[in-house]
Tab-separated table of N, CA and C in Angstrom:
chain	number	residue	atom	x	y	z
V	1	UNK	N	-1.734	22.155	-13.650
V	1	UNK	CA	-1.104	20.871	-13.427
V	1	UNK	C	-1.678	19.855	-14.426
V	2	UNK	N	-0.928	18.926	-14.465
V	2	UNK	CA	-1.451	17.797	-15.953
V	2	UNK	C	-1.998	16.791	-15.355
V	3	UNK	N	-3.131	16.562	-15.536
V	3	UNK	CA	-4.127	15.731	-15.234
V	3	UNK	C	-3.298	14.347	-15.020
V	4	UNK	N	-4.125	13.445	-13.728
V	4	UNK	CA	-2.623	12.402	-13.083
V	4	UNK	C	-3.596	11.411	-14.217
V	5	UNK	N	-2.452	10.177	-15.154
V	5	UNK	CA	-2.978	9.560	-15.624
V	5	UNK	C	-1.754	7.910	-15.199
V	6	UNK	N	-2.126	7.215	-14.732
V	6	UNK	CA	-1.252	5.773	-13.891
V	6	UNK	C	-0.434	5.125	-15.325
V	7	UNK	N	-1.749	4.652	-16.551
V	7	UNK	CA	-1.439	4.324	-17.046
V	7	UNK	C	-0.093	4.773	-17.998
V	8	UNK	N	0.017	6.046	-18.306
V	8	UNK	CA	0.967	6.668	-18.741
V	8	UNK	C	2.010	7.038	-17.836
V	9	UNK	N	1.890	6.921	-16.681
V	9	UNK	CA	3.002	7.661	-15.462
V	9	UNK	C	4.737	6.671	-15.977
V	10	UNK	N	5.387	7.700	-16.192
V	10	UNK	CA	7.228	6.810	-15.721
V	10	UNK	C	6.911	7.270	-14.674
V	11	UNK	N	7.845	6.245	-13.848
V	11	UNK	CA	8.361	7.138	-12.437
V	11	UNK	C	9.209	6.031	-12.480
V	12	UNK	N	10.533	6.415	-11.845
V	12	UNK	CA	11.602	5.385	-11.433
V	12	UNK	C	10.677	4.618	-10.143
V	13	UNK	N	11.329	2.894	-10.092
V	13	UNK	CA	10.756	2.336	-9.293
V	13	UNK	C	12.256	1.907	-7.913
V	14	UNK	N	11.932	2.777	-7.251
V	14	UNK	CA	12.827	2.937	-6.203
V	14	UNK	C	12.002	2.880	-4.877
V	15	UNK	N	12.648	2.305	-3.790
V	15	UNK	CA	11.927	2.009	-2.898
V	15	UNK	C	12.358	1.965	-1.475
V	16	UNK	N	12.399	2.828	-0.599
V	16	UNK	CA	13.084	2.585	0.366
V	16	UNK	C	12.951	1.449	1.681
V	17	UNK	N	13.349	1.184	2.268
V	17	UNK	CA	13.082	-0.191	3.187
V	17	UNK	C	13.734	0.371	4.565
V	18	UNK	N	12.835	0.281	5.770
V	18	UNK	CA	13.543	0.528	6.763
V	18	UNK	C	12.738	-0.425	8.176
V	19	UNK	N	13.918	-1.218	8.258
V	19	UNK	CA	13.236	-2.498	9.292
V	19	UNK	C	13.775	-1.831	10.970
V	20	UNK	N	12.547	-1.469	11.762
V	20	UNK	CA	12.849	-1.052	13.017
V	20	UNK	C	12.247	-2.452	14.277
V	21	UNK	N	13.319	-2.463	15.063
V	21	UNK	CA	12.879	-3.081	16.312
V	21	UNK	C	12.415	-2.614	17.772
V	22	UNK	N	11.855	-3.776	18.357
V	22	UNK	CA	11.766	-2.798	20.019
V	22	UNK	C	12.587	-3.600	20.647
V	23	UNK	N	12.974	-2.709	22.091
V	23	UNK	CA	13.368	-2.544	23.338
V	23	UNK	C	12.449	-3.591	23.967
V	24	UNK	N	13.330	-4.855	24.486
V	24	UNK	CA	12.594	-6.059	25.035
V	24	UNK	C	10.955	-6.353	24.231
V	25	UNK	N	11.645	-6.873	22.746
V	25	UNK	CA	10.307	-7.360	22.337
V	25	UNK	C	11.170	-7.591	21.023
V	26	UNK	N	10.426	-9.174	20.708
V	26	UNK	CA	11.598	-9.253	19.086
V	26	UNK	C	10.212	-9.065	18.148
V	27	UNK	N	9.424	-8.015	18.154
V	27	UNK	CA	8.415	-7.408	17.446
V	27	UNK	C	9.189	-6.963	16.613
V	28	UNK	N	8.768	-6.955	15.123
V	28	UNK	CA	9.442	-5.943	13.941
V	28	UNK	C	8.452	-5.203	13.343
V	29	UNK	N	8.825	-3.775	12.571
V	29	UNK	CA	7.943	-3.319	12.162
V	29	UNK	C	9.060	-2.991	10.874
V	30	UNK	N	8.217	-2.914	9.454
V	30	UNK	CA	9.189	-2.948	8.286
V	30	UNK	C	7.748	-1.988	7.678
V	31	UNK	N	8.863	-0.703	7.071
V	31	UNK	CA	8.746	0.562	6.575
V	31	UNK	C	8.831	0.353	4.825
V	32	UNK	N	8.082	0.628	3.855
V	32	UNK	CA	8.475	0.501	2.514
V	32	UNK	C	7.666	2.009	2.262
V	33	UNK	N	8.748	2.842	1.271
V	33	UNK	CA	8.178	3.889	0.817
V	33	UNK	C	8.480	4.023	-1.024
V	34	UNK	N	7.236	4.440	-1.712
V	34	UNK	CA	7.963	4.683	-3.168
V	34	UNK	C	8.520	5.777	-3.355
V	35	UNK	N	9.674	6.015	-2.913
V	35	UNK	CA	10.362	7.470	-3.565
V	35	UNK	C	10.177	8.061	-5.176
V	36	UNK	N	9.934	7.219	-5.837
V	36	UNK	CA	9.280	7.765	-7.186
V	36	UNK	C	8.641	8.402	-6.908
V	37	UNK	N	7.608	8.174	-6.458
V	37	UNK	CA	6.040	8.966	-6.682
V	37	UNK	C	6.895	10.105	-5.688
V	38	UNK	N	7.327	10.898	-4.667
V	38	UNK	CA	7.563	11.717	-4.448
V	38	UNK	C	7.405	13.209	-5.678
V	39	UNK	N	7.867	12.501	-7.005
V	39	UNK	CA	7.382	13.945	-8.270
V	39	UNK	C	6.165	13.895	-8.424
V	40	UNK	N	5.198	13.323	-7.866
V	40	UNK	CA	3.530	13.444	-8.177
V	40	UNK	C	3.096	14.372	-6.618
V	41	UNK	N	4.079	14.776	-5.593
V	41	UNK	CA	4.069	15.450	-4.213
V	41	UNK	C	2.989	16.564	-4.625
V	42	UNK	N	1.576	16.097	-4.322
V	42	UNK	CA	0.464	17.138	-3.874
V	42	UNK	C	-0.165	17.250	-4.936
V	43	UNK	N	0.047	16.482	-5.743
V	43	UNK	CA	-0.914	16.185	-6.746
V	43	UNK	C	-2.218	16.707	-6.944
V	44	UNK	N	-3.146	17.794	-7.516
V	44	UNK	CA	-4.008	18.235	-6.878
V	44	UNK	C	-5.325	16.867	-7.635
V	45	UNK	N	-4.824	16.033	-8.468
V	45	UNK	CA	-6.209	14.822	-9.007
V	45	UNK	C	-5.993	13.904	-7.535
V	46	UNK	N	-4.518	13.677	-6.288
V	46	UNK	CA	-4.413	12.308	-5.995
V	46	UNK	C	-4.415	13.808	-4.567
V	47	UNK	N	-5.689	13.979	-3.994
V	47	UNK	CA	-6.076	14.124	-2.249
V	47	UNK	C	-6.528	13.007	-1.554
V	48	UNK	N	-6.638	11.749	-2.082
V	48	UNK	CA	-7.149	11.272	-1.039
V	48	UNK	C	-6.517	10.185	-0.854
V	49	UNK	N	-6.010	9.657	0.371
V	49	UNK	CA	-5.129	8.590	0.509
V	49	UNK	C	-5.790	7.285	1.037
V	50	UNK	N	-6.030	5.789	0.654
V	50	UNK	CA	-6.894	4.857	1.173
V	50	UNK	C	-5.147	3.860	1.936
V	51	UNK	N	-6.045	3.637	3.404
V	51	UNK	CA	-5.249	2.326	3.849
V	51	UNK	C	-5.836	1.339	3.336
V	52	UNK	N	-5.256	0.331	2.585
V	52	UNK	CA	-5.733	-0.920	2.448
V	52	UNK	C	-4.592	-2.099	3.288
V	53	UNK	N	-6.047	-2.577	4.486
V	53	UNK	CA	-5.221	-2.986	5.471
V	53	UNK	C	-5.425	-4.678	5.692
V	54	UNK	N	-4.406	-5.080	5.754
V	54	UNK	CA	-4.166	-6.872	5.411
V	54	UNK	C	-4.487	-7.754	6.736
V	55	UNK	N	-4.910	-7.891	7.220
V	55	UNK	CA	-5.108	-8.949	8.689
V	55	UNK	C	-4.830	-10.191	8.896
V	56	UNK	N	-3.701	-10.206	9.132
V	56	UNK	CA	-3.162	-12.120	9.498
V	56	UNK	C	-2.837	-12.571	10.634
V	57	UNK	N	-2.937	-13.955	10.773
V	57	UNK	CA	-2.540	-14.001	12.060
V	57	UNK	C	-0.787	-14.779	12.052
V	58	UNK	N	-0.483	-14.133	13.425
V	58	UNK	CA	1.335	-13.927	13.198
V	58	UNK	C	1.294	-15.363	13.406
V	59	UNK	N	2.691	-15.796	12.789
V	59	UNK	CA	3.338	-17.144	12.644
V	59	UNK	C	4.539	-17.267	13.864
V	60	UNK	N	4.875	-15.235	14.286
V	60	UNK	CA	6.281	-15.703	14.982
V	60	UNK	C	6.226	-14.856	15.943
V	61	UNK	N	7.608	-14.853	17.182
V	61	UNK	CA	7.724	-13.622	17.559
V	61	UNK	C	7.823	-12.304	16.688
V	62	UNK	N	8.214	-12.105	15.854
V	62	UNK	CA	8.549	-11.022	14.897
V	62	UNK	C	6.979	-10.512	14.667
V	63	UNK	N	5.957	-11.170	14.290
V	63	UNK	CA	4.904	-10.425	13.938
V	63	UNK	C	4.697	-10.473	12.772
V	64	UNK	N	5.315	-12.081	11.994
V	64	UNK	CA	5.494	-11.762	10.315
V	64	UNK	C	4.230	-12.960	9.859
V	65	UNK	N	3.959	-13.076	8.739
V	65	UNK	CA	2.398	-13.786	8.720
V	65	UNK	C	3.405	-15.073	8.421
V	66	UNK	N	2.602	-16.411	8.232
V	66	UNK	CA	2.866	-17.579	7.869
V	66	UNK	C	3.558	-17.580	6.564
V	67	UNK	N	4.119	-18.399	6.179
V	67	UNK	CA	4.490	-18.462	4.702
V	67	UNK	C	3.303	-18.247	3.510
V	68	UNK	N	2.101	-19.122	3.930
V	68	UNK	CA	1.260	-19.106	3.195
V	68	UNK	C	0.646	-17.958	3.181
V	69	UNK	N	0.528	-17.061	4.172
V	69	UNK	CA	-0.073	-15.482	4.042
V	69	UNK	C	0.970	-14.826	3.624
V	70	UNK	N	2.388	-15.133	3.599
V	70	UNK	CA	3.347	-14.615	3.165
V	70	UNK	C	3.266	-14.216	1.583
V	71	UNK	N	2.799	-15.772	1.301
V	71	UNK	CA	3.037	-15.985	-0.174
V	71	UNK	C	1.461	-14.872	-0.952
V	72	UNK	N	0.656	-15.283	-0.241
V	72	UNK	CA	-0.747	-14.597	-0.840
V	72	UNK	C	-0.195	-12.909	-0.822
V	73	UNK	N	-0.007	-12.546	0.244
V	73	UNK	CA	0.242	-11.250	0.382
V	73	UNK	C	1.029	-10.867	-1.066
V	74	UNK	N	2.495	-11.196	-0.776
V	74	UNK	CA	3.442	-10.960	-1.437
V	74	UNK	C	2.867	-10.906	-3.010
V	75	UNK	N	1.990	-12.127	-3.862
V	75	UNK	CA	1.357	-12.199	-4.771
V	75	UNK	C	0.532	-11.181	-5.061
V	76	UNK	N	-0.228	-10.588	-4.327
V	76	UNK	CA	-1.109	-9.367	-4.420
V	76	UNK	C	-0.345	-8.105	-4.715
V	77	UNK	N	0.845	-8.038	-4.043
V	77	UNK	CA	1.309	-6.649	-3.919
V	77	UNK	C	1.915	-7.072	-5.788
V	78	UNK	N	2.725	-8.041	-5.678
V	78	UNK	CA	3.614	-8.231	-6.838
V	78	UNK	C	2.396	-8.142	-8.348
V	79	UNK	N	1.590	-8.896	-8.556
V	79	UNK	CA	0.814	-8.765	-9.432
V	79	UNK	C	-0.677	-7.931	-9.605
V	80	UNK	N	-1.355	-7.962	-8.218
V	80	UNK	CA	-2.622	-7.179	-8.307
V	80	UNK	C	-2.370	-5.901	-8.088
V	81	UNK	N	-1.799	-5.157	-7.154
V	81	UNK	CA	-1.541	-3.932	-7.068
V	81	UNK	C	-0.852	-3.009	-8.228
V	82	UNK	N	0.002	-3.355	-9.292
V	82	UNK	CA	-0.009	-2.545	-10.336
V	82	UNK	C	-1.152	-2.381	-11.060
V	83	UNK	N	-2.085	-3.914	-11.470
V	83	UNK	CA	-3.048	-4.068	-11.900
V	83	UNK	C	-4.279	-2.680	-11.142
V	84	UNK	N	-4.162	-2.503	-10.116
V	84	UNK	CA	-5.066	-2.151	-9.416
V	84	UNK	C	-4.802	-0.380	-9.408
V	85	UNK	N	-3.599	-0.014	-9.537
V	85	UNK	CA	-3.043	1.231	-10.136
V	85	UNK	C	-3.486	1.538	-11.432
V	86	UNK	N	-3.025	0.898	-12.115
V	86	UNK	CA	-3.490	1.062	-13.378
V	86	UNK	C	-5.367	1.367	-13.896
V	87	UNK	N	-5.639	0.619	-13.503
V	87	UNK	CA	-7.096	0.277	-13.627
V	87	UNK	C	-8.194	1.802	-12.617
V	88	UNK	N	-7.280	1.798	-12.147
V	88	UNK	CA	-8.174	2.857	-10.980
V	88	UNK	C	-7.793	4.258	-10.561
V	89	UNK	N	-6.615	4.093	-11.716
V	89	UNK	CA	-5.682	5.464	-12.105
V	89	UNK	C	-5.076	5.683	-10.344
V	90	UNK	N	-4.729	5.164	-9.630
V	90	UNK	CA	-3.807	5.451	-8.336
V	90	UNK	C	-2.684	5.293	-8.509
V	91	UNK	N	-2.066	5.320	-7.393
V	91	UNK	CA	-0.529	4.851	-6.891
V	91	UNK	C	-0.461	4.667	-5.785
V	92	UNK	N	0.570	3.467	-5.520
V	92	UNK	CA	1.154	2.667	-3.991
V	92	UNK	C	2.089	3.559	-3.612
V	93	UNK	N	2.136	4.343	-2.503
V	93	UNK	CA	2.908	4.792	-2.220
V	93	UNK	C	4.128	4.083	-0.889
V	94	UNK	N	3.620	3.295	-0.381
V	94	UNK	CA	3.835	2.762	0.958
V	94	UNK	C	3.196	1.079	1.047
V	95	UNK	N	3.943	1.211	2.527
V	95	UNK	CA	3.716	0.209	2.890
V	95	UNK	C	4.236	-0.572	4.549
V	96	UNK	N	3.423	-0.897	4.991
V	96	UNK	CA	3.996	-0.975	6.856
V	96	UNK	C	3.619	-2.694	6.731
V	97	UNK	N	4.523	-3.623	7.524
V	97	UNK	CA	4.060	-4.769	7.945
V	97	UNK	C	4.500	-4.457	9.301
V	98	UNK	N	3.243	-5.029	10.447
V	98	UNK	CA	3.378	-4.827	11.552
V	98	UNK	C	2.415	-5.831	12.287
V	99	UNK	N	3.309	-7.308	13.206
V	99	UNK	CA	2.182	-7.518	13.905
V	99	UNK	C	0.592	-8.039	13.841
V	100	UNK	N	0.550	-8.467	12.805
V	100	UNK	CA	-0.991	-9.069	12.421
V	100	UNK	C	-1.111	-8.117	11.035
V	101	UNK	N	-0.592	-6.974	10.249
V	101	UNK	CA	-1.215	-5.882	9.834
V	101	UNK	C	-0.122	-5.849	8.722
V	102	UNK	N	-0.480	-5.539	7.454
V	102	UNK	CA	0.162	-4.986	6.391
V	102	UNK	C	-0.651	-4.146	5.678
V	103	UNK	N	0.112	-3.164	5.874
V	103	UNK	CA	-0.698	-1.863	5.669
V	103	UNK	C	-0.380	-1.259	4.262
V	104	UNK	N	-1.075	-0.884	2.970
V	104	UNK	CA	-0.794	-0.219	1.928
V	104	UNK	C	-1.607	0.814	1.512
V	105	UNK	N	-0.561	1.761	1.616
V	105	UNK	CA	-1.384	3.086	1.240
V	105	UNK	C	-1.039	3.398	-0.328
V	106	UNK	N	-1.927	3.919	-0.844
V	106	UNK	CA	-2.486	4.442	-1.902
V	106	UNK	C	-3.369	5.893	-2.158
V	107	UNK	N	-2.698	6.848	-3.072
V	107	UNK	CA	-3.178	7.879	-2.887
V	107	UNK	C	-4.339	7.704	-4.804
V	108	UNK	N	-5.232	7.976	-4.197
V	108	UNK	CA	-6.409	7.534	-5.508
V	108	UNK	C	-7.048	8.906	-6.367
V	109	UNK	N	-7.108	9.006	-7.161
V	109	UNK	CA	-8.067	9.913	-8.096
V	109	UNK	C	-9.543	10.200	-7.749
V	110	UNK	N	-10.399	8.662	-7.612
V	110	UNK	CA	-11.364	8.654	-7.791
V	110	UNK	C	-11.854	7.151	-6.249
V	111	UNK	N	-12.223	7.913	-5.537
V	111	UNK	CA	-12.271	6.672	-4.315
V	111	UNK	C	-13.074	5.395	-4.482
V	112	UNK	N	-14.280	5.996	-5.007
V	112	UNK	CA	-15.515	4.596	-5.734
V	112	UNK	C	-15.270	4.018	-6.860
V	113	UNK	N	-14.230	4.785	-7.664
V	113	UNK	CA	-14.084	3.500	-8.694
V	113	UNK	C	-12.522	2.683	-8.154
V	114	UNK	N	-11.740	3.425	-7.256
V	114	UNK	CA	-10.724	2.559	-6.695
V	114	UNK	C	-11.322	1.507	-5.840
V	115	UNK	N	-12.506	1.284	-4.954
V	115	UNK	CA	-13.131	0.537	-4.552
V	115	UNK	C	-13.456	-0.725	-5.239
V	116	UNK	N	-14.098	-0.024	-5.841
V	116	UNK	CA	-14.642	-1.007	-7.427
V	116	UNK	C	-13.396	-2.178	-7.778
V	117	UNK	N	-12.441	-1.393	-8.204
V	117	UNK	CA	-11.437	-2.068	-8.965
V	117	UNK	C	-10.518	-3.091	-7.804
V	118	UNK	N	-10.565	-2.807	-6.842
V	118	UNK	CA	-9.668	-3.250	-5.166
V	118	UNK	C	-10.774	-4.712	-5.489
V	119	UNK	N	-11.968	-4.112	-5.439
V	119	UNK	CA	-13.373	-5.361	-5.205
V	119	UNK	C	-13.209	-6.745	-6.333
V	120	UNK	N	-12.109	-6.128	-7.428
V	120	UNK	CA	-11.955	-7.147	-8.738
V	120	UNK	C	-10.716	-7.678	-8.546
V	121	UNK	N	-9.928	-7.159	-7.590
V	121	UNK	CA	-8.833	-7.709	-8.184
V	121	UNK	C	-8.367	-8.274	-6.562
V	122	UNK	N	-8.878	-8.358	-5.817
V	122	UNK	CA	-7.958	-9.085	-4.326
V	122	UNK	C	-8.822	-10.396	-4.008
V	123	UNK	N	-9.076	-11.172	-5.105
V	123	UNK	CA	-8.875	-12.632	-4.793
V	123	UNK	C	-8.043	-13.250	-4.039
V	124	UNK	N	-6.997	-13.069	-4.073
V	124	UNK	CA	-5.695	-13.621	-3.644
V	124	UNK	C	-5.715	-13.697	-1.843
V	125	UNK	N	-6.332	-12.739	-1.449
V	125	UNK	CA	-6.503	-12.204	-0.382
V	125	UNK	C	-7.711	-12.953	0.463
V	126	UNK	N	-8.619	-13.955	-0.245
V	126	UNK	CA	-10.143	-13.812	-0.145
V	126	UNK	C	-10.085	-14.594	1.437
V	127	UNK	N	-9.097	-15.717	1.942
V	127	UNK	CA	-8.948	-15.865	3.482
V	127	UNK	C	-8.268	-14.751	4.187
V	128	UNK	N	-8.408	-13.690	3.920
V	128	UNK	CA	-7.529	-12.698	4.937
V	128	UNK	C	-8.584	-11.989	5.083
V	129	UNK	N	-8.822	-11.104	6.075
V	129	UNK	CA	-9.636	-9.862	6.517
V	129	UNK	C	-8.830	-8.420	6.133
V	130	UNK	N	-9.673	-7.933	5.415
V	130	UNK	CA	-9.373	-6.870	4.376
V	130	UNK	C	-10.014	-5.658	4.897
V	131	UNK	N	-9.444	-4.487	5.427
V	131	UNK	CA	-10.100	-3.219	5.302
V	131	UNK	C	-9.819	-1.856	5.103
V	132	UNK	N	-10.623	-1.112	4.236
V	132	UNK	CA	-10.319	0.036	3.749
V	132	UNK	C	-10.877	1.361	4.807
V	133	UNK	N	-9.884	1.977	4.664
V	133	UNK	CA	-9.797	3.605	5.437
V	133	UNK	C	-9.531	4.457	4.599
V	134	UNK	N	-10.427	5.906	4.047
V	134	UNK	CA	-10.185	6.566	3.145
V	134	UNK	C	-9.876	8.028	4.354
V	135	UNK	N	-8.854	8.757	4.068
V	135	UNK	CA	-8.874	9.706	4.596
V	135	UNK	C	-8.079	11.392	3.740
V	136	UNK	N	-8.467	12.598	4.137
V	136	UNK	CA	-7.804	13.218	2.610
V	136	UNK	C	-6.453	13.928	3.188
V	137	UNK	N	-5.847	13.780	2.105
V	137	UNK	CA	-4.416	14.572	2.817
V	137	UNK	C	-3.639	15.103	0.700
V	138	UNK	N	-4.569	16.212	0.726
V	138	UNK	CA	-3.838	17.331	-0.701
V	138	UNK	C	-2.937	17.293	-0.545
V	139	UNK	N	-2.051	17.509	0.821
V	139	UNK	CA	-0.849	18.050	0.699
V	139	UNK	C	0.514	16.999	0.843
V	140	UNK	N	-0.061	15.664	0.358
V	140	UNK	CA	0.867	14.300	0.734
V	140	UNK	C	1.241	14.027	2.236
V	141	UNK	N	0.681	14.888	3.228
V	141	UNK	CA	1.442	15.260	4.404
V	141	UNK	C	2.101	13.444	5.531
V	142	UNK	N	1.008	12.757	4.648
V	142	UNK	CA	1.576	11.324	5.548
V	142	UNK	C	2.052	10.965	4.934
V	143	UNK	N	2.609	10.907	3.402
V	143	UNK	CA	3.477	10.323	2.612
V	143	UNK	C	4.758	11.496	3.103
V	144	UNK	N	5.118	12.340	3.439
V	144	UNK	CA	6.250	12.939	3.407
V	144	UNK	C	6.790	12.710	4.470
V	145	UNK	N	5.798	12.454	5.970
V	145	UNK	CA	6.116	11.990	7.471
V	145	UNK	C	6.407	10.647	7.305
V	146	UNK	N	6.166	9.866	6.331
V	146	UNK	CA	6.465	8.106	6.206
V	146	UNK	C	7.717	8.018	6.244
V	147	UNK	N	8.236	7.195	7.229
V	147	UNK	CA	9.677	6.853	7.316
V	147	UNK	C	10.226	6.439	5.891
């Protein structure tokens, strides 16, 4: 297999979106998956998948953050997270907003220097409560179960 390199990766940037509700509760939970990266499926450089998990506090019934955590968030994903791919040789595969929680997974090369590089680049973030979960999955198996 050819060694995973971010900086060089095409992948079409396609993205699926799937907004689910509950049964007596105007709670939302909104699904984002990169179907690109699906051709990097089991990657044997990208086993290990990190949650990097966003903590806000909700603005609504829905469970969606304030505008202003809106805006920070949204800024991070839009500008730091390629940055943060690039730099740390990963990829975003996902993504859950739920309820206090925006969740982005990332399947990484190298976990301590993706640390490293997460540690340089989420300013944007610096009033939010930030935390990382590294767990291994070779076989993409939660990227393929991701709605």
């Amino acid at each position: 297999m050819v060694p995973f390199d971010r900086k060089n990766l095409q992948i079409e940037d396609e993205w699926s979106y799937k907004q689910i509700g509950y049964k007596d509760s105007e709670l939302v939970t909104i699904f984002r998956k990169n179907l690109g990266a699906s051709k990097l499926l089991g990657h044997s450089d990208l086993s290990k998948l990190f949650y990097f998990t966003i903590i806000y506090e909700t603005d609504n019934a829905q469970g969606f953050p304030s505008k202003k955590d809106n805006s920070r968030i949204s800024d991070f994903e839009d500008i730091d997270v390629p940055n943060i791919e690039k730099e740390s040789n990963s990829i975003h595969v996902a993504s859950v907003l739920k309820n206090g929680i925006k969740d982005l997974l990332f399947y990484v090369s190298d976990p301590e220097f993706f640390l490293e590089t997460v540690k340089n680049n989420n300013l944007k973030l610096k009033e939010l409560n930030v935390e990382l979960e590294l767990v291994s999955d070779p076989k993409w198996e939660i990227y393929v179960d991701f709605p």
